[in-house]
Amino acid sequence: MPPYCKITTFAVSKTNMMKRFITIMAVLLCTVTFASAQVKMRDYFPSLGAQAGFKYVHQNDTTKQFYPMVGLHTDFYLSGSFRARVLANVAWHSPSGTNDSFKLMVGATADGHLLINIADALDFYPLLGVTTAFHPLVGNWFSLGLEGGLGIEYNFNDVIGVFAETKYQKLWISPMKGFETYSGFTYTF
């Protein structure tokens, strides 16, 4: 066979796959931080915060699991009542308490919120976004999909607020569906 027809394959180890994923997440975080800084220059204030809650995963009739979940997020206001939120979450599951069955899920989400003021310092918002999930310990699968949901937030002052969200997710690459529900706080600069 002529050398120009030779097909080369590249084996990707779990370590290399995780390094690539962490690099992609770091670039995403830097991009969002830079975008937030640009928004701040235009007098729209970016926010940072954290959240904790649960993720329910339904992959098929036999795989239905709850995962505790924690994460970080950043918000930036685009115009008027429209806000974008980028989240990074880690969820885990160990049904028998042993490392043999331990499962880890890392995800990133970008949502758009339409803030609707209900009362002074209280906002309700529908949300729509894109979500990803990476399951490094079981087959290295990666999923991409859409999500939609609702949220509510209360701002104690111009700096600190609390929120709760619930959303339905439908992922297509490595099919999975489920929902997330969590609460957290936000600190506005």
Coordinates of N, CA, C and O in Angstrom, one line a residue:
M1 N 0.8 -1.2 0.0 CA 0.0 0.0 0.0 C 0.9 1.2 0.0 O 1.8 1.3 0.8
P2 N 0.6 2.2 -0.9 CA 1.4 3.4 -0.9 C 1.3 4.2 0.4 O 0.3 4.1 1.1
P3 N 2.4 4.9 0.9 CA 2.4 5.5 2.2 C 1.4 6.6 2.3 O 0.9 6.9 3.4
Y4 N 1.0 7.2 1.2 CA 0.0 8.3 1.4 C -1.4 7.7 1.6 O -2.4 8.5 1.9
C5 N -1.6 6.4 1.4 CA -2.9 5.8 1.7 C -3.0 5.2 3.1 O -4.1 4.7 3.5
K6 N -2.0 5.3 3.8 CA -2.0 4.7 5.2 C -2.9 5.5 6.1 O -2.8 6.7 6.2
I7 N -3.7 4.8 6.8 CA -4.6 5.4 7.8 C -4.0 5.2 9.2 O -3.7 4.1 9.6
T8 N -4.0 6.4 9.8 CA -3.4 6.4 11.2 C -4.5 6.6 12.2 O -5.4 7.4 12.0
T9 N -4.5 5.8 13.2 CA -5.5 5.9 14.3 C -4.8 6.4 15.5 O -3.7 6.1 15.8
F10 N -5.5 7.2 16.3 CA -5.0 7.7 17.6 C -5.8 7.1 18.7 O -7.0 7.3 18.8
A11 N -5.2 6.5 19.6 CA -5.8 6.0 20.8 C -5.9 7.1 21.9 O -4.9 7.7 22.1
V12 N -7.0 7.3 22.5 CA -7.1 8.3 23.5 C -7.4 7.7 24.8 O -8.4 6.9 25.0
S13 N -6.5 7.9 25.7 CA -6.6 7.3 27.1 C -7.6 8.1 27.9 O -7.9 9.2 27.6
K14 N -8.0 7.5 29.0 CA -8.9 8.3 29.9 C -8.2 9.5 30.5 O -8.8 10.5 30.6
T15 N -6.9 9.4 30.7 CA -6.2 10.5 31.3 C -6.1 11.7 30.2 O -6.4 12.8 30.6
N16 N -5.9 11.3 29.0 CA -5.8 12.4 27.9 C -7.2 13.0 27.7 O -7.3 14.2 27.5
M17 N -8.2 12.1 27.8 CA -9.6 12.6 27.6 C -9.9 13.6 28.7 O -10.5 14.7 28.4
M18 N -9.6 13.3 29.9 CA -9.9 14.2 31.0 C -9.0 15.5 30.9 O -9.6 16.6 31.2
K19 N -7.8 15.4 30.5 CA -7.0 16.6 30.3 C -7.6 17.5 29.2 O -7.6 18.7 29.4
R20 N -8.1 16.9 28.2 CA -8.7 17.7 27.1 C -10.0 18.4 27.7 O -10.2 19.5 27.4
F21 N -10.8 17.6 28.4 CA -12.0 18.2 29.0 C -11.7 19.3 29.9 O -12.3 20.4 29.9
I22 N -10.7 19.2 30.8 CA -10.3 20.2 31.8 C -9.8 21.4 31.0 O -10.1 22.6 31.4
T23 N -9.1 21.2 30.0 CA -8.6 22.4 29.2 C -9.7 23.1 28.5 O -9.8 24.4 28.5
I24 N -10.7 22.4 28.0 CA -11.9 23.0 27.4 C -12.6 23.8 28.4 O -13.1 25.0 28.2
M25 N -12.8 23.2 29.6 CA -13.6 23.9 30.7 C -12.8 25.2 31.1 O -13.4 26.2 31.4
A26 N -11.5 25.2 31.2 CA -10.7 26.3 31.6 C -10.8 27.4 30.5 O -11.0 28.6 30.9
V27 N -10.8 27.1 29.2 CA -10.9 28.1 28.2 C -12.3 28.7 28.3 O -12.5 29.9 28.1
L28 N -13.3 27.8 28.5 CA -14.7 28.3 28.6 C -14.8 29.3 29.8 O -15.4 30.4 29.6
L29 N -14.3 29.0 30.9 CA -14.3 29.9 32.1 C -13.6 31.2 31.8 O -14.1 32.2 32.2
C30 N -12.4 31.1 31.2 CA -11.7 32.4 30.8 C -12.5 33.2 29.9 O -12.5 34.4 30.0
T31 N -13.1 32.6 28.9 CA -13.9 33.3 27.9 C -15.1 34.0 28.6 O -15.4 35.2 28.4
V32 N -15.8 33.3 29.5 CA -16.9 33.8 30.2 C -16.5 35.0 31.1 O -17.1 36.0 31.2
T33 N -15.4 34.8 31.8 CA -14.9 35.8 32.7 C -14.5 37.1 31.9 O -14.8 38.2 32.3
F34 N -13.9 36.9 30.7 CA -13.6 38.1 29.9 C -14.9 38.7 29.4 O -15.0 40.0 29.4
A35 N -15.8 37.9 29.0 CA -17.1 38.5 28.5 C -17.8 39.2 29.7 O -18.4 40.3 29.5
S36 N -17.7 38.7 30.9 CA -18.3 39.4 32.0 C -17.6 40.7 32.3 O -18.2 41.7 32.6
A37 N -16.3 40.7 32.2 CA -15.5 42.0 32.4 C -15.9 43.0 31.3 O -16.1 44.2 31.6
Q38 N -16.1 42.6 30.1 CA -16.6 43.5 29.0 C -18.0 44.0 29.3 O -18.2 45.2 29.1
V39 N -18.8 43.2 29.8 CA -20.2 43.6 30.2 C -20.1 44.6 31.3 O -20.8 45.6 31.3
K40 N -19.2 44.4 32.3 CA -19.1 45.3 33.4 C -18.7 46.7 32.9 O -19.1 47.7 33.5
M41 N -17.8 46.8 31.9 CA -17.4 48.1 31.4 C -18.5 48.9 30.9 O -18.5 50.1 30.8
R42 N -19.6 48.2 30.5 CA -20.8 48.9 29.9 C -21.8 49.1 31.0 O -23.0 49.3 30.7
D43 N -21.4 49.0 32.2 CA -22.3 49.3 33.4 C -23.4 48.2 33.6 O -24.4 48.5 34.2
Y44 N -23.2 47.0 33.1 CA -24.0 45.9 33.4 C -23.1 45.0 34.3 O -22.1 44.6 34.0
F45 N -23.6 44.7 35.5 CA -22.7 44.1 36.6 C -22.7 42.6 36.5 O -23.7 42.0 36.6
P46 N -21.5 42.0 36.4 CA -21.4 40.6 36.4 C -21.5 40.0 37.8 O -21.3 40.8 38.8
S47 N -21.9 38.8 38.0 CA -22.0 38.2 39.3 C -21.3 36.8 39.3 O -21.2 36.2 38.2
L48 N -20.9 36.4 40.4 CA -20.4 35.1 40.6 C -21.1 34.4 41.8 O -21.6 35.1 42.7
G49 N -21.2 33.1 41.8 CA -21.9 32.4 42.9 C -21.7 30.9 42.8 O -20.9 30.4 42.0
A50 N -22.4 30.2 43.7 CA -22.3 28.8 43.9 C -23.7 28.2 44.1 O -24.6 28.9 44.5
Q51 N -23.8 26.9 43.8 CA -25.1 26.3 43.9 C -24.9 24.8 44.4 O -23.8 24.3 44.1
A52 N -25.9 24.3 45.0 CA -25.9 22.9 45.4 C -27.3 22.3 45.2 O -28.3 23.0 45.4
G53 N -27.4 21.0 44.8 CA -28.7 20.4 44.6 C -28.6 19.0 44.2 O -27.7 18.3 44.6
F54 N -29.6 18.6 43.3 CA -29.7 17.2 42.9 C -29.9 17.1 41.4 O -30.5 18.0 40.8
K55 N -29.4 16.1 40.8 CA -29.6 15.8 39.4 C -30.2 14.4 39.3 O -29.7 13.5 39.9
Y56 N -31.3 14.3 38.5 CA -31.9 13.0 38.3 C -31.6 12.6 36.9 O -31.9 13.4 35.9
V57 N -31.1 11.4 36.7 CA -30.8 10.9 35.3 C -31.6 9.7 35.0 O -31.7 8.8 35.8
H58 N -32.2 9.7 33.8 CA -33.0 8.6 33.3 C -32.4 8.3 31.9 O -32.7 8.9 30.9
Q59 N -31.6 7.2 31.9 CA -31.0 6.8 30.6 C -31.8 5.8 29.8 O -31.9 5.8 28.6
N60 N -32.3 4.8 30.5 CA -33.2 3.8 29.9 C -34.1 3.3 31.1 O -34.1 3.9 32.1
D61 N -34.8 2.2 30.8 CA -35.7 1.7 31.9 C -35.0 1.2 33.1 O -35.6 1.2 34.2
T62 N -33.8 0.9 33.0 CA -33.1 0.3 34.2 C -32.2 1.4 34.9 O -31.8 1.2 36.0
T63 N -31.8 2.4 34.2 CA -30.8 3.4 34.7 C -31.6 4.7 35.1 O -31.9 5.5 34.3
K64 N -32.0 4.8 36.4 CA -32.6 5.9 36.9 C -31.9 6.2 38.3 O -32.0 5.5 39.2
Q65 N -31.2 7.4 38.3 CA -30.4 7.6 39.5 C -30.5 9.1 39.9 O -30.6 10.0 39.0
F66 N -30.3 9.4 41.2 CA -30.2 10.7 41.7 C -28.7 10.9 42.0 O -28.0 10.1 42.6
Y67 N -28.2 12.1 41.6 CA -26.8 12.5 41.9 C -26.8 13.8 42.7 O -27.4 14.7 42.3
P68 N -26.2 13.8 43.9 CA -25.9 15.1 44.5 C -25.1 15.9 43.6 O -24.2 15.4 42.9
M69 N -25.2 17.3 43.7 CA -24.5 18.1 42.7 C -24.1 19.4 43.4 O -24.8 20.0 44.2
V70 N -22.9 19.9 43.0 CA -22.4 21.2 43.5 C -21.8 21.9 42.3 O -21.4 21.2 41.3
G71 N -21.7 23.2 42.3 CA -21.1 23.9 41.2 C -20.9 25.4 41.4 O -21.3 25.9 42.5
L72 N -20.4 26.0 40.4 CA -20.1 27.5 40.4 C -20.8 28.1 39.2 O -21.0 27.4 38.2
H73 N -21.1 29.4 39.2 CA -21.7 30.0 38.1 C -21.2 31.5 38.0 O -20.8 32.1 39.0
T74 N -21.4 32.0 36.8 CA -21.3 33.5 36.6 C -22.5 34.0 35.8 O -23.0 33.3 34.9
D75 N -22.9 35.2 36.1 CA -24.0 35.8 35.5 C -23.5 37.1 34.8 O -22.7 37.8 35.3
F76 N -24.1 37.4 33.7 CA -23.9 38.8 33.1 C -25.2 39.2 32.4 O -25.9 38.4 31.8
Y77 N -25.5 40.5 32.5 CA -26.7 41.1 32.0 C -26.4 41.6 30.6 O -25.5 42.3 30.3
L78 N -27.3 41.2 29.7 CA -27.1 41.5 28.3 C -27.8 42.8 27.9 O -27.3 43.7 27.3
S79 N -29.1 42.9 28.3 CA -29.9 44.1 28.1 C -31.2 44.0 28.9 O -31.8 42.9 28.9
G80 N -31.6 45.1 29.5 CA -32.8 45.1 30.2 C -33.0 44.0 31.2 O -32.2 43.8 32.1
S81 N -34.0 43.2 30.9 CA -34.3 42.0 31.8 C -33.7 40.7 31.4 O -34.1 39.7 31.9
F82 N -32.8 40.7 30.4 CA -32.3 39.5 29.9 C -30.9 39.3 30.5 O -30.0 40.1 30.5
R83 N -30.7 38.1 31.1 CA -29.4 37.7 31.7 C -29.0 36.4 31.2 O -29.7 35.5 30.9
A84 N -27.6 36.2 31.1 CA -27.0 34.9 30.7 C -26.3 34.4 31.9 O -25.7 35.1 32.7
R85 N -26.5 33.1 32.2 CA -25.8 32.4 33.3 C -25.0 31.2 32.7 O -25.6 30.4 32.0
V86 N -23.8 31.1 33.1 CA -22.9 29.9 32.7 C -22.6 29.2 34.0 O -22.1 29.8 34.9
L87 N -22.9 27.9 34.0 CA -22.7 27.1 35.2 C -21.7 25.9 34.9 O -21.7 25.4 33.8
A88 N -21.0 25.5 35.9 CA -20.1 24.3 35.8 C -20.5 23.5 37.1 O -20.5 24.0 38.2
N89 N -20.9 22.3 36.9 CA -21.4 21.4 37.9 C -20.6 20.1 38.0 O -20.2 19.6 37.0
V90 N -20.5 19.5 39.2 CA -20.0 18.2 39.4 C -21.0 17.4 40.2 O -21.5 17.9 41.2
A91 N -21.4 16.2 39.7 CA -22.4 15.4 40.3 C -21.7 14.0 40.5 O -20.9 13.6 39.7
W92 N -22.1 13.3 41.6 CA -21.5 12.0 41.9 C -22.6 11.0 42.4 O -23.6 11.4 42.9
H93 N -22.3 9.7 42.3 CA -23.3 8.7 42.7 C -22.5 7.5 43.1 O -21.6 7.0 42.4
S94 N -22.8 6.9 44.3 CA -22.1 5.7 44.8 C -23.2 4.9 45.6 O -23.3 5.0 46.8
P95 N -24.0 4.2 44.9 CA -25.1 3.5 45.5 C -24.8 2.5 46.6 O -25.5 2.4 47.6
S96 N -23.7 1.8 46.5 CA -23.3 0.8 47.5 C -22.2 1.3 48.5 O -21.8 0.6 49.3
G97 N -21.8 2.6 48.2 CA -20.7 3.1 49.1 C -19.3 2.7 48.8 O -18.4 2.9 49.5
T98 N -19.2 2.0 47.7 CA -17.8 1.5 47.3 C -17.3 2.2 46.1 O -18.1 2.7 45.3
N99 N -16.0 2.2 45.9 CA -15.5 2.8 44.7 C -15.8 2.1 43.4 O -15.7 2.6 42.3
D100 N -16.1 0.8 43.5 CA -16.5 0.0 42.3 C -17.7 0.5 41.6 O -17.8 0.4 40.4
S101 N -18.6 1.1 42.3 CA -19.8 1.6 41.7 C -19.9 3.1 41.7 O -20.9 3.7 41.3
F102 N -18.8 3.8 42.0 CA -18.8 5.3 42.1 C -18.9 5.8 40.6 O -18.2 5.4 39.7
K103 N -19.8 6.8 40.5 CA -20.0 7.4 39.2 C -19.8 8.9 39.4 O -20.3 9.5 40.3
L104 N -19.2 9.6 38.4 CA -18.9 11.0 38.4 C -19.4 11.6 37.1 O -19.2 11.0 36.1
M105 N -20.1 12.8 37.2 CA -20.6 13.5 36.1 C -20.2 14.9 36.2 O -20.4 15.6 37.2
V106 N -19.5 15.4 35.1 CA -19.1 16.8 35.1 C -19.9 17.5 34.0 O -20.0 16.9 32.9
G107 N -20.4 18.6 34.2 CA -21.2 19.3 33.2 C -21.0 20.8 33.2 O -20.6 21.4 34.1
A108 N -21.4 21.4 32.0 CA -21.4 22.8 31.8 C -22.6 23.2 31.1 O -23.2 22.5 30.3
T109 N -23.2 24.3 31.5 CA -24.5 24.8 31.0 C -24.4 26.3 30.7 O -23.8 27.0 31.4
A110 N -25.0 26.7 29.6 CA -25.2 28.1 29.3 C -26.7 28.4 29.2 O -27.3 27.8 28.3
D111 N -27.3 29.2 30.1 CA -28.7 29.5 30.0 C -29.0 31.0 29.8 O -28.2 31.8 30.2
G112 N -30.1 31.2 29.2 CA -30.6 32.6 29.1 C -31.8 32.7 30.0 O -32.7 31.9 30.1
H113 N -31.9 33.8 30.8 CA -33.0 34.1 31.7 C -33.7 35.4 31.3 O -33.1 36.4 31.0
L114 N -35.0 35.3 31.4 CA -35.8 36.5 31.2 C -36.4 36.9 32.5 O -37.3 36.2 33.0
L115 N -35.8 37.9 33.2 CA -36.2 38.3 34.5 C -37.6 39.0 34.5 O -37.7 40.0 33.8
I116 N -38.5 38.5 35.4 CA -39.8 39.1 35.5 C -39.9 39.5 37.0 O -40.0 38.6 37.9
N117 N -40.1 40.8 37.2 CA -40.1 41.3 38.6 C -41.5 41.0 39.2 O -42.5 41.5 38.6
I118 N -41.6 40.3 40.3 CA -42.8 40.0 41.0 C -43.1 41.0 42.0 O -44.3 41.5 42.2
A119 N -42.1 41.3 42.8 CA -42.3 42.2 43.9 C -40.9 42.9 44.1 O -39.9 42.5 43.5
D120 N -40.8 43.8 45.0 CA -39.5 44.5 45.3 C -38.5 43.4 45.7 O -38.7 42.7 46.6
A121 N -37.4 43.3 44.9 CA -36.3 42.4 45.1 C -36.6 41.0 44.8 O -35.7 40.1 45.1
L122 N -37.7 40.6 44.3 CA -38.1 39.2 44.0 C -38.3 39.1 42.5 O -39.2 39.8 41.9
D123 N -37.6 38.2 41.9 CA -37.7 38.0 40.4 C -38.0 36.5 40.1 O -37.5 35.6 40.8
F124 N -38.8 36.3 39.1 CA -39.2 35.0 38.6 C -38.6 35.0 37.2 O -38.5 36.0 36.5
Y125 N -38.1 33.8 36.7 CA -37.6 33.8 35.4 C -37.7 32.4 34.7 O -37.4 31.4 35.3
P126 N -38.2 32.4 33.5 CA -38.1 31.2 32.7 C -36.7 31.1 32.1 O -36.0 32.2 31.9
L127 N -36.2 29.9 31.9 CA -34.8 29.8 31.3 C -34.8 28.8 30.2 O -35.6 27.8 30.2
L128 N -33.9 29.0 29.3 CA -33.7 28.1 28.2 C -32.2 28.0 27.9 O -31.5 29.1 27.9
G129 N -31.6 26.9 27.6 CA -30.2 26.8 27.4 C -29.7 25.5 26.8 O -30.4 24.7 26.4
V130 N -28.3 25.5 26.7 CA -27.6 24.4 26.1 C -26.8 23.7 27.3 O -26.3 24.4 28.1
T131 N -26.8 22.4 27.3 CA -26.1 21.7 28.4 C -25.2 20.6 27.9 O -25.5 20.0 26.8
T132 N -24.2 20.3 28.7 CA -23.3 19.2 28.3 C -23.1 18.3 29.6 O -23.3 18.8 30.7
A133 N -22.7 17.1 29.3 CA -22.4 16.2 30.4 C -21.2 15.3 30.0 O -21.2 14.8 28.9
F134 N -20.3 15.1 30.9 CA -19.2 14.2 30.6 C -19.1 13.2 31.8 O -19.1 13.6 32.9
H135 N -19.0 11.9 31.5 CA -19.0 10.9 32.5 C -17.7 10.1 32.4 O -17.5 9.1 31.7
P136 N -16.6 10.7 33.1 CA -15.3 10.1 32.9 C -15.0 8.7 33.4 O -14.1 8.1 32.9
L137 N -15.7 8.3 34.3 CA -15.4 7.0 34.9 C -16.2 5.8 34.3 O -15.9 4.6 34.6
V138 N -17.2 6.1 33.5 CA -18.0 5.0 32.9 C -18.0 5.2 31.4 O -18.8 5.9 30.9
G139 N -17.1 4.7 30.7 CA -17.1 4.7 29.2 C -16.7 6.0 28.6 O -16.8 6.2 27.4
N140 N -16.3 7.0 29.4 CA -15.9 8.3 28.8 C -16.9 8.9 27.9 O -16.6 9.6 26.9
W141 N -18.2 8.8 28.2 CA -19.2 9.3 27.2 C -19.4 10.8 27.5 O -19.3 11.3 28.6
F142 N -19.8 11.5 26.4 CA -20.0 12.9 26.4 C -21.4 13.1 25.8 O -21.8 12.5 24.8
S143 N -22.2 14.0 26.4 CA -23.5 14.3 25.9 C -23.7 15.8 25.7 O -23.1 16.6 26.4
L144 N -24.6 16.1 24.8 CA -24.9 17.5 24.4 C -26.4 17.6 24.2 O -27.0 16.7 23.6
G145 N -27.1 18.6 24.8 CA -28.5 18.8 24.6 C -29.0 20.1 25.0 O -28.3 21.1 25.2
L146 N -30.4 20.2 25.1 CA -31.1 21.4 25.5 C -31.7 21.2 26.9 O -32.0 20.1 27.3
E147 N -32.0 22.4 27.5 CA -32.8 22.3 28.8 C -33.6 23.6 28.9 O -33.4 24.6 28.2
G148 N -34.7 23.4 29.6 CA -35.6 24.5 29.9 C -36.2 24.4 31.3 O -36.2 23.3 31.8
G149 N -36.5 25.5 31.9 CA -37.0 25.4 33.3 C -37.4 26.8 33.8 O -37.7 27.7 33.1
L150 N -37.5 26.8 35.1 CA -38.0 28.0 35.9 C -37.1 28.3 37.0 O -36.5 27.4 37.6
G151 N -37.0 29.6 37.4 CA -36.2 29.9 38.6 C -36.8 31.1 39.3 O -37.7 31.8 38.7
I152 N -36.4 31.3 40.5 CA -36.9 32.4 41.3 C -35.7 32.9 42.1 O -34.9 32.1 42.5
E153 N -35.6 34.2 42.3 CA -34.5 34.8 43.1 C -34.9 35.9 44.0 O -35.9 36.6 43.6
Y154 N -34.3 36.0 45.1 CA -34.5 37.1 46.0 C -33.2 37.8 46.3 O -32.2 37.2 46.6
N155 N -33.2 39.1 46.1 CA -31.9 39.9 46.3 C -32.1 40.7 47.6 O -32.9 41.5 47.7
F156 N -31.2 40.4 48.5 CA -31.2 41.0 49.8 C -30.8 42.5 49.7 O -31.3 43.4 50.4
N157 N -29.9 42.8 48.8 CA -29.4 44.2 48.5 C -28.9 44.1 47.1 O -29.1 43.2 46.3
D158 N -28.1 45.2 46.7 CA -27.5 45.2 45.3 C -26.4 44.2 45.1 O -25.9 44.1 44.0
V159 N -25.9 43.6 46.2 CA -24.7 42.8 46.1 C -25.0 41.3 46.3 O -24.5 40.4 45.5
I160 N -25.9 40.9 47.2 CA -26.1 39.5 47.6 C -27.5 39.1 47.3 O -28.5 39.8 47.7
G161 N -27.7 37.9 46.6 CA -29.0 37.3 46.4 C -29.0 35.8 46.5 O -27.9 35.2 46.5
V162 N -30.1 35.2 46.6 CA -30.3 33.8 46.6 C -31.3 33.4 45.5 O -32.1 34.2 45.1
F163 N -31.2 32.1 45.1 CA -32.0 31.7 44.0 C -32.3 30.2 44.1 O -31.6 29.5 44.8
A164 N -33.3 29.7 43.4 CA -33.6 28.3 43.3 C -34.1 28.1 41.8 O -34.8 28.9 41.2
E165 N -33.6 27.0 41.2 CA -34.0 26.7 39.8 C -34.3 25.2 39.7 O -33.8 24.4 40.5
T166 N -35.2 24.9 38.8 CA -35.4 23.5 38.4 C -35.5 23.5 36.9 O -36.1 24.4 36.3
K167 N -34.9 22.5 36.2 CA -34.9 22.4 34.8 C -34.9 21.0 34.3 O -34.4 20.1 34.9
Y168 N -35.6 20.8 33.1 CA -35.7 19.6 32.4 C -34.6 19.6 31.4 O -34.4 20.6 30.7
Q169 N -33.9 18.4 31.2 CA -32.8 18.3 30.3 C -33.1 17.1 29.3 O -33.5 16.1 29.8
K170 N -32.8 17.4 28.1 CA -32.8 16.3 27.1 C -31.5 16.3 26.3 O -31.2 17.3 25.6
L171 N -30.7 15.3 26.5 CA -29.4 15.1 25.9 C -29.4 14.1 24.7 O -30.1 13.1 24.9
W172 N -28.7 14.4 23.6 CA -28.8 13.5 22.5 C -27.6 12.7 22.2 O -27.8 11.5 21.9
I173 N -26.4 13.2 22.3 CA -25.3 12.3 22.1 C -25.1 11.5 23.3 O -24.8 12.0 24.4
S174 N -25.3 10.2 23.3 CA -25.4 9.4 24.4 C -26.7 9.7 25.1 O -26.7 10.4 26.1
P175 N -27.8 9.2 24.6 CA -29.1 9.7 25.0 C -29.4 9.6 26.5 O -29.1 8.6 27.1
M176 N -29.9 10.6 27.0 CA -30.2 10.7 28.4 C -31.2 11.8 28.6 O -31.2 12.8 27.9
K177 N -32.1 11.7 29.6 CA -32.9 12.8 30.0 C -33.0 12.9 31.5 O -32.6 11.9 32.2
G178 N -33.5 13.9 32.0 CA -33.6 14.1 33.5 C -33.9 15.5 33.8 O -34.3 16.3 33.0
F179 N -33.7 15.8 35.1 CA -33.9 17.2 35.6 C -32.8 17.5 36.6 O -32.2 16.6 37.3
E180 N -32.6 18.8 36.9 CA -31.8 19.3 37.9 C -32.6 20.2 38.8 O -33.5 21.0 38.2
T181 N -32.4 20.2 40.0 CA -33.0 21.2 40.9 C -31.9 21.6 41.9 O -31.3 20.7 42.5
Y182 N -31.8 22.9 42.1 CA -30.7 23.4 43.1 C -31.0 24.8 43.5 O -31.9 25.5 43.0
S183 N -30.4 25.2 44.6 CA -30.4 26.5 45.1 C -29.0 27.0 45.3 O -28.1 26.3 45.4
G184 N -28.9 28.3 45.4 CA -27.5 28.9 45.6 C -27.6 30.4 45.9 O -28.6 30.9 46.2
F185 N -26.4 31.0 45.9 CA -26.3 32.4 46.2 C -25.5 33.0 45.0 O -24.8 32.4 44.3
T186 N -25.7 34.4 44.9 CA -25.0 35.1 43.9 C -24.4 36.4 44.6 O -25.1 37.0 45.4
Y187 N -23.2 36.7 44.2 CA -22.5 37.9 44.7 C -22.2 38.8 43.5 O -21.6 38.4 42.5
T188 N -22.8 40.0 43.5 CA -22.7 40.9 42.3 C -21.6 42.0 42.6 O -21.5 42.6 43.7
F189 N -20.7 42.2 41.7 CA -19.6 43.1 41.8 C -20.1 44.5 41.5 O -20.9 44.7 40.7

